[in-house]
Short mmCIF file of C-alpha atoms and ligand atoms in Angstrom, two decimals:
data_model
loop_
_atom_site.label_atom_id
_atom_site.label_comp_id
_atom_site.label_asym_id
_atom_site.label_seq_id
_atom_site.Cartn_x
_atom_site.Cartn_y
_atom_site.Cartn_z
CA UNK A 5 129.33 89.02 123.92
CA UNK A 6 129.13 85.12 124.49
CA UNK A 7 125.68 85.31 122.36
CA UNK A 8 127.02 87.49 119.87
CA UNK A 9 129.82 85.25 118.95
CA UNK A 10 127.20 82.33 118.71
CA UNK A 11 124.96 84.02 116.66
CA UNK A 12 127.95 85.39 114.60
CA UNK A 13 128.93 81.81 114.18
CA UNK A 14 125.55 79.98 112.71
CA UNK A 15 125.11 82.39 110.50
CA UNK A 16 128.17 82.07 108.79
CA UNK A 17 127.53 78.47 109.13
CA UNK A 18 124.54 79.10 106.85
CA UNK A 19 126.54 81.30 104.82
CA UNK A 20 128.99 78.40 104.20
CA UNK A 21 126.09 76.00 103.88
CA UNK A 22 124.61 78.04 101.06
CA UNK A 23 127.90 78.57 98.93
CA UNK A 24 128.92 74.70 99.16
CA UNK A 25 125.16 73.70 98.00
CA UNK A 26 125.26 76.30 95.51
CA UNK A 27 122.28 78.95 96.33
CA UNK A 28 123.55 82.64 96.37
CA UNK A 29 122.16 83.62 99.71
CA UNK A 30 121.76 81.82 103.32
CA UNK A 31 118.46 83.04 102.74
CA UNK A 32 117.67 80.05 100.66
CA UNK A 33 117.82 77.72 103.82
CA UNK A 34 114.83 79.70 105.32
CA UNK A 35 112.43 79.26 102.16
CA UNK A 36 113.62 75.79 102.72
CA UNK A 37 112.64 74.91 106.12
CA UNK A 38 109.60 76.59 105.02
CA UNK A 39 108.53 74.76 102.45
CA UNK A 40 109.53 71.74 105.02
CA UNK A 41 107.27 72.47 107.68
CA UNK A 42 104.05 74.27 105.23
CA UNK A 43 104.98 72.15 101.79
CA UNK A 44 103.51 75.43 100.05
CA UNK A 45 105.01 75.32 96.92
CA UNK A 46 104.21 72.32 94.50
CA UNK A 47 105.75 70.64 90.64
CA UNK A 48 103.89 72.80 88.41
CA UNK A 49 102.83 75.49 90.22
CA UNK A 50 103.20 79.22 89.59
CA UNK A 51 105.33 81.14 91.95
CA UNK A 52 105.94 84.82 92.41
CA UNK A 53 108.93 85.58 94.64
CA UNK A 54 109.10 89.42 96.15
CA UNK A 55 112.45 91.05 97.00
CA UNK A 56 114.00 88.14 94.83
CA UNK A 57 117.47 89.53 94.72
CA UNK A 58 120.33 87.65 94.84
CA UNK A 59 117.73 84.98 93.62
CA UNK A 60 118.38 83.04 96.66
CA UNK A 61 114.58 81.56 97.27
CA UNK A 62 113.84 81.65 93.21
CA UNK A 63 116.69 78.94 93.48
CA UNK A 64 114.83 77.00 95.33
CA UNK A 65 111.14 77.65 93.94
CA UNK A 66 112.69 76.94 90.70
CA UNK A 67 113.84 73.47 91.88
CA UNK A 68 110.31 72.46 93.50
CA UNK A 69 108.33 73.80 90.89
CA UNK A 70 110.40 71.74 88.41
CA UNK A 71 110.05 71.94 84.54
CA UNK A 72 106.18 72.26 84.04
CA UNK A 73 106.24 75.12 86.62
CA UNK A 74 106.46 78.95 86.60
CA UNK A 75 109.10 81.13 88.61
CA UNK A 76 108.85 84.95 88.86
CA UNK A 77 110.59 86.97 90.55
CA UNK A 78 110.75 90.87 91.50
CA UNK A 79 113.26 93.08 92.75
CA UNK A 80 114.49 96.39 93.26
CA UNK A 81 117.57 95.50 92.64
CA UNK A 82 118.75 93.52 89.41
CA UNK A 83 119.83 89.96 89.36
CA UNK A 84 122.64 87.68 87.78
CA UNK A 85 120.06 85.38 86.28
CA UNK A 86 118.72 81.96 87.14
CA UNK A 87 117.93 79.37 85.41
CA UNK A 88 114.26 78.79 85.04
CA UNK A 89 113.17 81.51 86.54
CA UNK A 90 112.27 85.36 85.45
CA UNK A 91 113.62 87.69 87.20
CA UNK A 92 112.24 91.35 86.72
CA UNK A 93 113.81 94.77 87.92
CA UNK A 94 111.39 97.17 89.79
CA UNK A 95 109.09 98.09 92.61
CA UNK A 96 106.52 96.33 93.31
CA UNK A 97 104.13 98.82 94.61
CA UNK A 98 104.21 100.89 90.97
CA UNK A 99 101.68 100.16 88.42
CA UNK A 100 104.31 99.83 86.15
CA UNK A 101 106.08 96.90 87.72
CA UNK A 102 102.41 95.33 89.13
CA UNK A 103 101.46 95.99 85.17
CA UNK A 104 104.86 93.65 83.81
CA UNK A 105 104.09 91.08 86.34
CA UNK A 106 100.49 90.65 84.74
CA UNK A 107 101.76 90.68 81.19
CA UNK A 108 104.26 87.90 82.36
CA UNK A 109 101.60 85.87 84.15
CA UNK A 110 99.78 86.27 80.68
CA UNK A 111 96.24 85.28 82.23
CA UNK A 112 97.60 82.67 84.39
CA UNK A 113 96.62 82.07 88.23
CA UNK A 114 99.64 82.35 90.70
CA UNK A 115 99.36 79.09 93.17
CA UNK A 116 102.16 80.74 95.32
CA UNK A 117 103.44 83.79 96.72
CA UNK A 118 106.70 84.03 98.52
CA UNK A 119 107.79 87.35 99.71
CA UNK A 120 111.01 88.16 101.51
CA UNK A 121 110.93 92.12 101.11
CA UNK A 122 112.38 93.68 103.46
CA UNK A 123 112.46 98.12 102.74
CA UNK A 124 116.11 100.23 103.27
CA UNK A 125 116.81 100.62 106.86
CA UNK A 126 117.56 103.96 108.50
CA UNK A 127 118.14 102.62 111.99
CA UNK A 128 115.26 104.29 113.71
CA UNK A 129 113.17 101.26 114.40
CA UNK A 130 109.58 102.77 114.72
CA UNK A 131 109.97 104.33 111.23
CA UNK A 132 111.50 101.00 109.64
CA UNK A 133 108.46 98.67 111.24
CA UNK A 134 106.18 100.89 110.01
CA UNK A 135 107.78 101.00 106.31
CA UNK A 136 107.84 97.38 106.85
CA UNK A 137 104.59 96.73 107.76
CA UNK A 138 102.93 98.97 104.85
CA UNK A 139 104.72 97.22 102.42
CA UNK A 140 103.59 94.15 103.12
CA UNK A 141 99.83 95.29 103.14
CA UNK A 142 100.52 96.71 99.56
CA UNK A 143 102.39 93.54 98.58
CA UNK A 144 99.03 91.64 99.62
CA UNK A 145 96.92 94.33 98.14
CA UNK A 146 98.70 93.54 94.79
CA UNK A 147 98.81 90.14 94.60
CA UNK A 148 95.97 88.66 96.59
CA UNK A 149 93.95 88.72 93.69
CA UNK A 150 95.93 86.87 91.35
CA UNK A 151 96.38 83.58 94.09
CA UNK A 152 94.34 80.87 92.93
CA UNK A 153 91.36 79.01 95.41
CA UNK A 154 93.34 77.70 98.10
CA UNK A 155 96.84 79.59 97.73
CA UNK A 156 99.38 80.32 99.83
CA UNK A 157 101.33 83.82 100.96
CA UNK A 158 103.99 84.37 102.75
CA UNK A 159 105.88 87.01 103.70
CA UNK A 160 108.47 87.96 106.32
CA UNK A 161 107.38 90.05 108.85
CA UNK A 162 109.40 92.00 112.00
CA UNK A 163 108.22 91.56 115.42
CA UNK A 164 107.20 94.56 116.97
CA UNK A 165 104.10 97.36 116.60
CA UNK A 166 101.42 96.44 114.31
CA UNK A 167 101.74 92.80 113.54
CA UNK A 168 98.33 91.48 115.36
CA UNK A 169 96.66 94.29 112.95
CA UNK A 170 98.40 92.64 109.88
CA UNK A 171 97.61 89.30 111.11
CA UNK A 172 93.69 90.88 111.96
CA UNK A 173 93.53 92.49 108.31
CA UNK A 174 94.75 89.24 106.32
CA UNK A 175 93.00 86.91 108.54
CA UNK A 176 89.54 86.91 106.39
CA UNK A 177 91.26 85.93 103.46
CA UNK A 178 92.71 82.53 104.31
CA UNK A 179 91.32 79.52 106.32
CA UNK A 180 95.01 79.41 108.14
CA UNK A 181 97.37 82.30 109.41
CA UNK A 182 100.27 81.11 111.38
CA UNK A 183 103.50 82.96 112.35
CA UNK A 184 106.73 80.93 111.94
CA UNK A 185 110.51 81.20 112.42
CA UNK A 186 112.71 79.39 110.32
CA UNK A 187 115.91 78.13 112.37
CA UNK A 188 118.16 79.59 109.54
CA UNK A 189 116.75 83.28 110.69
CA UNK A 190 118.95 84.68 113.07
CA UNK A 191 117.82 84.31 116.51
CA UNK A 192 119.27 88.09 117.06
CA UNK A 193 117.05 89.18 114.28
CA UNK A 194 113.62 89.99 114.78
CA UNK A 195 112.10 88.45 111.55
CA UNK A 196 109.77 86.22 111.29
CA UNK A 197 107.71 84.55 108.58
CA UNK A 198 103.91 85.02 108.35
CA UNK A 199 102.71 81.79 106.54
CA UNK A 200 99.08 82.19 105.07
CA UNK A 201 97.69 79.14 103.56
CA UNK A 202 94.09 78.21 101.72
CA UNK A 203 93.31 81.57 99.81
CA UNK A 204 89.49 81.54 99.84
CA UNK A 205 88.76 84.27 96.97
CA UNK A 206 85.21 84.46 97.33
CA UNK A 207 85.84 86.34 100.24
CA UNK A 208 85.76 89.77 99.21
CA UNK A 209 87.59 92.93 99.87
CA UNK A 210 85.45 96.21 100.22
CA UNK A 211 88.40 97.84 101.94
CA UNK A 212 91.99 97.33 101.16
CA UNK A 213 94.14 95.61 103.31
CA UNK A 214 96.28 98.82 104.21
CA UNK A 215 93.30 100.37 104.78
CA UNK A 216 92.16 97.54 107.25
CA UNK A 217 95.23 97.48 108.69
CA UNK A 218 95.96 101.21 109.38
CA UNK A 219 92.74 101.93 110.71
CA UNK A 220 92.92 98.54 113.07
CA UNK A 221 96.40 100.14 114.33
CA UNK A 222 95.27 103.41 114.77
CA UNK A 223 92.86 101.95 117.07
CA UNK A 224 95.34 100.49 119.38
CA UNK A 225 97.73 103.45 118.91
CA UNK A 226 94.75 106.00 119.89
CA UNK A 227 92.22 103.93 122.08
CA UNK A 228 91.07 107.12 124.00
CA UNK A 229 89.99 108.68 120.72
CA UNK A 230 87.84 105.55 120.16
CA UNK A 231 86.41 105.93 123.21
CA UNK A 232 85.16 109.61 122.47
CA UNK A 233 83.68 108.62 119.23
CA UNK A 234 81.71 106.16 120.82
CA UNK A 235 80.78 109.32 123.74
CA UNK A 236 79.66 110.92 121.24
CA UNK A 237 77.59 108.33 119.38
CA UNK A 238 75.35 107.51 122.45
CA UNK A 239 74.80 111.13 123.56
CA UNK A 240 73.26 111.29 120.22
CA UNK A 241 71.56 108.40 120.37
CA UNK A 242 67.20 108.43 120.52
CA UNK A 243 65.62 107.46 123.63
CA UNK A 244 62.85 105.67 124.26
CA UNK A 245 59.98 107.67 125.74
CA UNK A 246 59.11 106.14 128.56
C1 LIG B 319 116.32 89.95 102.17
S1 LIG B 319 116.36 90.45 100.50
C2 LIG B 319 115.67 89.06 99.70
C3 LIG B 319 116.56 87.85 99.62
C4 LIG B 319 116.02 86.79 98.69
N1 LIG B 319 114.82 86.16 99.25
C5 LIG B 319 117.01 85.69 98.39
O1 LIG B 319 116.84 84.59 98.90
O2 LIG B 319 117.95 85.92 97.63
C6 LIG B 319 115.05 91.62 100.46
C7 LIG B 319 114.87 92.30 99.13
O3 LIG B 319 113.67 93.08 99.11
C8 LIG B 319 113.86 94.04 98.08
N2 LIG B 319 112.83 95.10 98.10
C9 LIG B 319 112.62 96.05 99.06
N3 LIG B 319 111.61 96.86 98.71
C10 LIG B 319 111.16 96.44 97.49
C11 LIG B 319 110.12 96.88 96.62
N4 LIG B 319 109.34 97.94 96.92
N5 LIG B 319 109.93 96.20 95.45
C12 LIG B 319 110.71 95.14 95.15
N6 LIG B 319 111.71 94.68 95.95
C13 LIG B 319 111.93 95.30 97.11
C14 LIG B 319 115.27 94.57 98.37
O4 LIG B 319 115.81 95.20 97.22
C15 LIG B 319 116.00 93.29 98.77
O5 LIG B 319 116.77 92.77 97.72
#
């Protein structure tokens, strides 16, 4: 109860925070302490922000980026706008919405990716980490190849089932991977951010990353079957004659 009543209490504290220094959501102080720890997001750069609504972090990616910069955002879910930034309506896993995203980029490079998705939840936790989980590999899917050399992702993420596989399938891609929790996240909440830093593009995908990612967790979730394949494989295997 005690805990409860602390965690209650900083994050209206955030919430408070947020409204006096004008960004919509408490969410904002997380992108912040982000960008305080990883300095991702540079003047000038090109930033797409994922599950942008209320417009929370494209506050703040609008105010690092500064005038010579790029802000869009993408969201289920429409928002009041904000200044500087662009702020589409739609899902990001349809062509149509990847296809508007490309037409607003208009050729350019994105230097920064910032995704806070996070899907509906129905309260049955295995189902919502998985949901989770698969967005974020199509998210990457997406957008990987529109980071520039030396780029930065990150997404939030939920502790639990499946996150070493993420980690595993995105790990090729960048020279760092590193899991962080920003002290605005609720410590009750199991979010936390994956931070992916130094895009190296030449590195390149034969498989997609939700392909990776699936097959690495169905390994883990089925080891015996892996283990029968590989029965299998040396029963059938030539010997020497001796
Ligand atoms: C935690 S909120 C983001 C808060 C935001 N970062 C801010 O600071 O204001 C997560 C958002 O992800 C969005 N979302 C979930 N699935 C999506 C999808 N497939 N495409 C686009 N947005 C999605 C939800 O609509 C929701 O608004």
């Amino acid at each position: 109860m005690a805990d409860h009543w602390i965690e209650n209490h900083k994050r209206d504290s955030w919430r408070r925070q947020a409204k006096s220094s004008g960004y919509r959501a408490r969410s904002a102080f997380k992108l912040l302490q982000i960008q305080d720890k990883f300095k991702l997001i540079r003047e000038g750069d090109v930033v797409l922000d994922v599950g942008c609504h209320p417009g929370g972090w494209s506050q703040v990616a609008v105010e690092l980026v500064g005038d010579e910069g790029v802000v869009i955002g993408v969201d289920l879910e429409p928002c009041q706008p904000v200044e500087g930034a662009l702020l589409l309506v739609g899902d990001i896993t349809e062509s149509s919405t990847q296809e508007r995203i490309l037409g607003e980029l208009d050729n350019r490079i994105i230097n920064t990716i910032v995704s806070d998705i996070s899907p509906d939840i129905t309260g049955n936790w295995d189902i919502d980490q998985a949901v989770a989980m698969t967005l974020v590999a199509d998210v990457l899917d997406f957008s990987l190849d529109l980071l520039c050399k030396g780029g930065s992702f990150t997404t939030k993420i939920f502790q639990g089932v499946g996150i070493e596989e993420l980690i595993e399938a995105v790990k090729p891609y960048f020279s760092e991977v590193k899991r962080f929790s920003p002290m605005a996240s609720r410590n009750s909440s199991s979010e936390v951010y994956l931070v992916c830093r130094n895009h190296m593009p030449w590195v390149k995908r034969e498989v997609s990353i939700r392909e990776t990612y699936e097959l690495l967790l169905d390994k883990k979730l089925n080891p015996e079957e892996e283990k029968e394949e590989q029965k299998v494989f040396t029963s059938f295997r030539v010997r020497k004659k001796k």
